[in-house]
Amino acid sequence: MGFFQRVYRVVETIPPGRVATYGQVALLAGNPRMARQVGWALHQCPDPRVPCHRVVNRFGGLSDAFGGGCEEQGRRLSAEGVEVDDSGRVDLRRFGWRPACEN
DNA sequence: ATATTGACGGGCA
DNA sequence: GTGCCCGCCAATA
């Protein structure tokens, strides 16, 4: 299985109302240095079931290049209960995904 | 093959 | 927190 496919699998495991950073996804995918590649993987987004909108950068900022724009991503997150800042950012302290303590 | 780009991360200012 | 620089790896030109 390629790294990309693994990334998709990890992203799918992100619970609703939670957001994970590219670094987090890359780490769970097995390669902490491939944060950027995670970005491509999601950009390709060959599978619509992959909640790519739950993946944000280290600042919790939404992606400018998201399909449709960061507005769309922020809208999706807010629809899941994630509070999006006016600057298009999420509070990782509260909505950051914690695999070791999801609940 | 090399150079540039890119949905990034970390360190430093 | 934000901006700049460097490092990282894969895709594209």
GROMACS .gro file of C-alpha atoms (C1' of nucleotides) in nm:
model
  129
    1MET     CA    1   0.000   0.000   0.000
    2GLY     CA    2   0.136   0.339  -0.094
    3PHE     CA    3   0.176   0.621   0.149
    4PHE     CA    4  -0.116   0.808  -0.004
    5GLN     CA    5  -0.357   0.522   0.053
    6ARG     CA    6  -0.240   0.504   0.412
    7VAL     CA    7  -0.301   0.875   0.454
    8TYR     CA    8  -0.658   0.835   0.334
    9ARG     CA    9  -0.713   0.555   0.582
   10VAL     CA   10  -0.582   0.770   0.869
   11VAL     CA   11  -0.794   1.069   0.768
   12GLU     CA   12  -1.100   0.847   0.761
   13THR     CA   13  -1.031   0.755   1.123
   14ILE     CA   14  -1.055   1.119   1.228
   15PRO     CA   15  -1.375   1.140   1.438
   16PRO     CA   16  -1.637   1.407   1.354
   17GLY     CA   17  -1.601   1.737   1.532
   18ARG     CA   18  -1.226   1.686   1.544
   19VAL     CA   19  -0.943   1.817   1.330
   20ALA     CA   20  -0.595   1.672   1.277
   21THR     CA   21  -0.283   1.845   1.151
   22TYR     CA   22  -0.093   1.729   0.844
   23GLY     CA   23   0.194   1.638   1.072
   24GLN     CA   24  -0.038   1.428   1.286
   25VAL     CA   25  -0.174   1.244   0.984
   26ALA     CA   26   0.176   1.197   0.844
   27LEU     CA   27   0.288   1.059   1.178
   28LEU     CA   28   0.000   0.812   1.199
   29ALA     CA   29   0.066   0.722   0.837
   30GLY     CA   30   0.413   0.619   0.944
   31ASN     CA   31   0.620   0.909   0.809
   32PRO     CA   32   0.636   1.225   1.025
   33ARG     CA   33   0.833   1.404   0.750
   34MET     CA   34   0.563   1.370   0.488
   35ALA     CA   35   0.330   1.643   0.609
   36ARG     CA   36   0.350   1.806   0.265
   37GLN     CA   37   0.279   1.484   0.085
   38VAL     CA   38  -0.030   1.450   0.303
   39GLY     CA   39  -0.140   1.776   0.145
   40TRP     CA   40  -0.111   1.628  -0.204
   41ALA     CA   41  -0.282   1.312  -0.101
   42LEU     CA   42  -0.580   1.511   0.020
   43HIS     CA   43  -0.568   1.739  -0.281
   44GLN     CA   44  -0.603   1.437  -0.504
   45CYS     CA   45  -0.884   1.319  -0.278
   46PRO     CA   46  -0.977   1.019  -0.503
   47ASP     CA   47  -1.233   0.915  -0.245
   48PRO     CA   48  -1.512   1.156  -0.136
   49ARG     CA   49  -1.555   0.965   0.190
   50VAL     CA   50  -1.219   1.102   0.302
   51PRO     CA   51  -1.297   1.397   0.534
   52CYS     CA   52  -1.010   1.606   0.400
   53HIS     CA   53  -1.171   1.915   0.556
   54ARG     CA   54  -1.072   1.779   0.898
   55VAL     CA   55  -0.707   1.812   0.812
   56VAL     CA   56  -0.549   2.150   0.884
   57ASN     CA   57  -0.199   2.293   0.917
   58ARG     CA   58  -0.005   2.328   1.243
   59PHE     CA   59  -0.180   2.658   1.328
   60GLY     CA   60  -0.519   2.500   1.282
   61GLY     CA   61  -0.561   2.724   0.980
   62LEU     CA   62  -0.782   2.608   0.698
   63SER     CA   63  -0.634   2.543   0.358
   64ASP     CA   64  -0.638   2.821   0.102
   65ALA     CA   65  -0.625   2.571  -0.177
   66PHE     CA   66  -0.907   2.357  -0.047
   67GLY     CA   67  -1.155   2.243  -0.309
   68GLY     CA   68  -1.388   2.540  -0.328
   69GLY     CA   69  -1.185   2.754  -0.090
   70CYS     CA   70  -1.117   2.772   0.282
   71GLU     CA   71  -1.470   2.902   0.330
   72GLU     CA   72  -1.612   2.569   0.223
   73GLN     CA   73  -1.380   2.383   0.457
   74GLY     CA   74  -1.469   2.610   0.748
   75ARG     CA   75  -1.836   2.562   0.672
   76ARG     CA   76  -1.799   2.185   0.683
   77LEU     CA   77  -1.614   2.199   1.014
   78SER     CA   78  -1.872   2.428   1.171
   79ALA     CA   79  -2.137   2.184   1.050
   80GLU     CA   80  -1.964   1.918   1.260
   81GLY     CA   81  -1.952   2.136   1.569
   82VAL     CA   82  -1.603   2.271   1.518
   83GLU     CA   83  -1.584   2.642   1.592
   84VAL     CA   84  -1.405   2.823   1.312
   85ASP     CA   85  -1.242   3.155   1.387
   86ASP     CA   86  -1.308   3.459   1.170
   87SER     CA   87  -0.955   3.418   1.041
   88GLY     CA   88  -1.053   3.073   0.921
   89ARG     CA   89  -0.876   2.891   1.200
   90VAL     CA   90  -0.974   2.624   1.450
   91ASP     CA   91  -0.879   2.600   1.817
   92LEU     CA   92  -0.657   2.291   1.821
   93ARG     CA   93  -0.661   2.302   2.200
   94ARG     CA   94  -1.024   2.202   2.191
   95PHE     CA   95  -1.088   2.044   1.852
   96GLY     CA   96  -0.744   1.901   1.783
   97TRP     CA   97  -0.773   1.525   1.738
   98ARG     CA   98  -0.615   1.324   2.016
   99PRO     CA   99  -0.573   0.954   1.916
  100ALA     CA  100  -0.454   0.880   2.272
  101CYS     CA  101  -0.757   1.050   2.420
  102GLU     CA  102  -1.027   1.096   2.158
  103ASN     CA  103  -1.311   1.138   2.404
  104DA     C1'  104   1.881   1.361  -1.456
  105DT     C1'  105   1.806   1.880  -1.223
  106DA     C1'  106   1.515   2.275  -1.093
  107DT     C1'  107   1.088   2.447  -0.916
  108DT     C1'  108   0.664   2.404  -0.672
  109DG     C1'  109   0.356   2.266  -0.296
  110DA     C1'  110  -0.344   2.174   0.118
  111DC     C1'  111   0.374   2.155   0.587
  112DG     C1'  112   0.668   2.159   1.033
  113DG     C1'  113   1.003   2.348   1.327
  114DG     C1'  114   1.315   2.702   1.470
  115DC     C1'  115   1.419   3.189   1.513
  116DA     C1'  116   1.298   3.698   1.506
  117DG     C1'  117   0.050   3.453   1.692
  118DT     C1'  118   0.271   3.577   1.264
  119DG     C1'  119   0.648   3.616   0.928
  120DC     C1'  120   1.088   3.447   0.735
  121DC     C1'  121   1.415   3.071   0.645
  122DC     C1'  122   1.541   2.604   0.614
  123DG     C1'  123   1.453   2.120   0.575
  124DC     C1'  124   1.164   1.751   0.428
  125DC     C1'  125   0.966   1.443   0.032
  126DA     C1'  126   0.690   1.362  -0.392
  127DA     C1'  127   0.503   1.537  -0.825
  128DT     C1'  128   0.558   1.824  -1.223
  129DA     C1'  129   0.811   2.084  -1.584
   0.00000   0.00000   0.00000
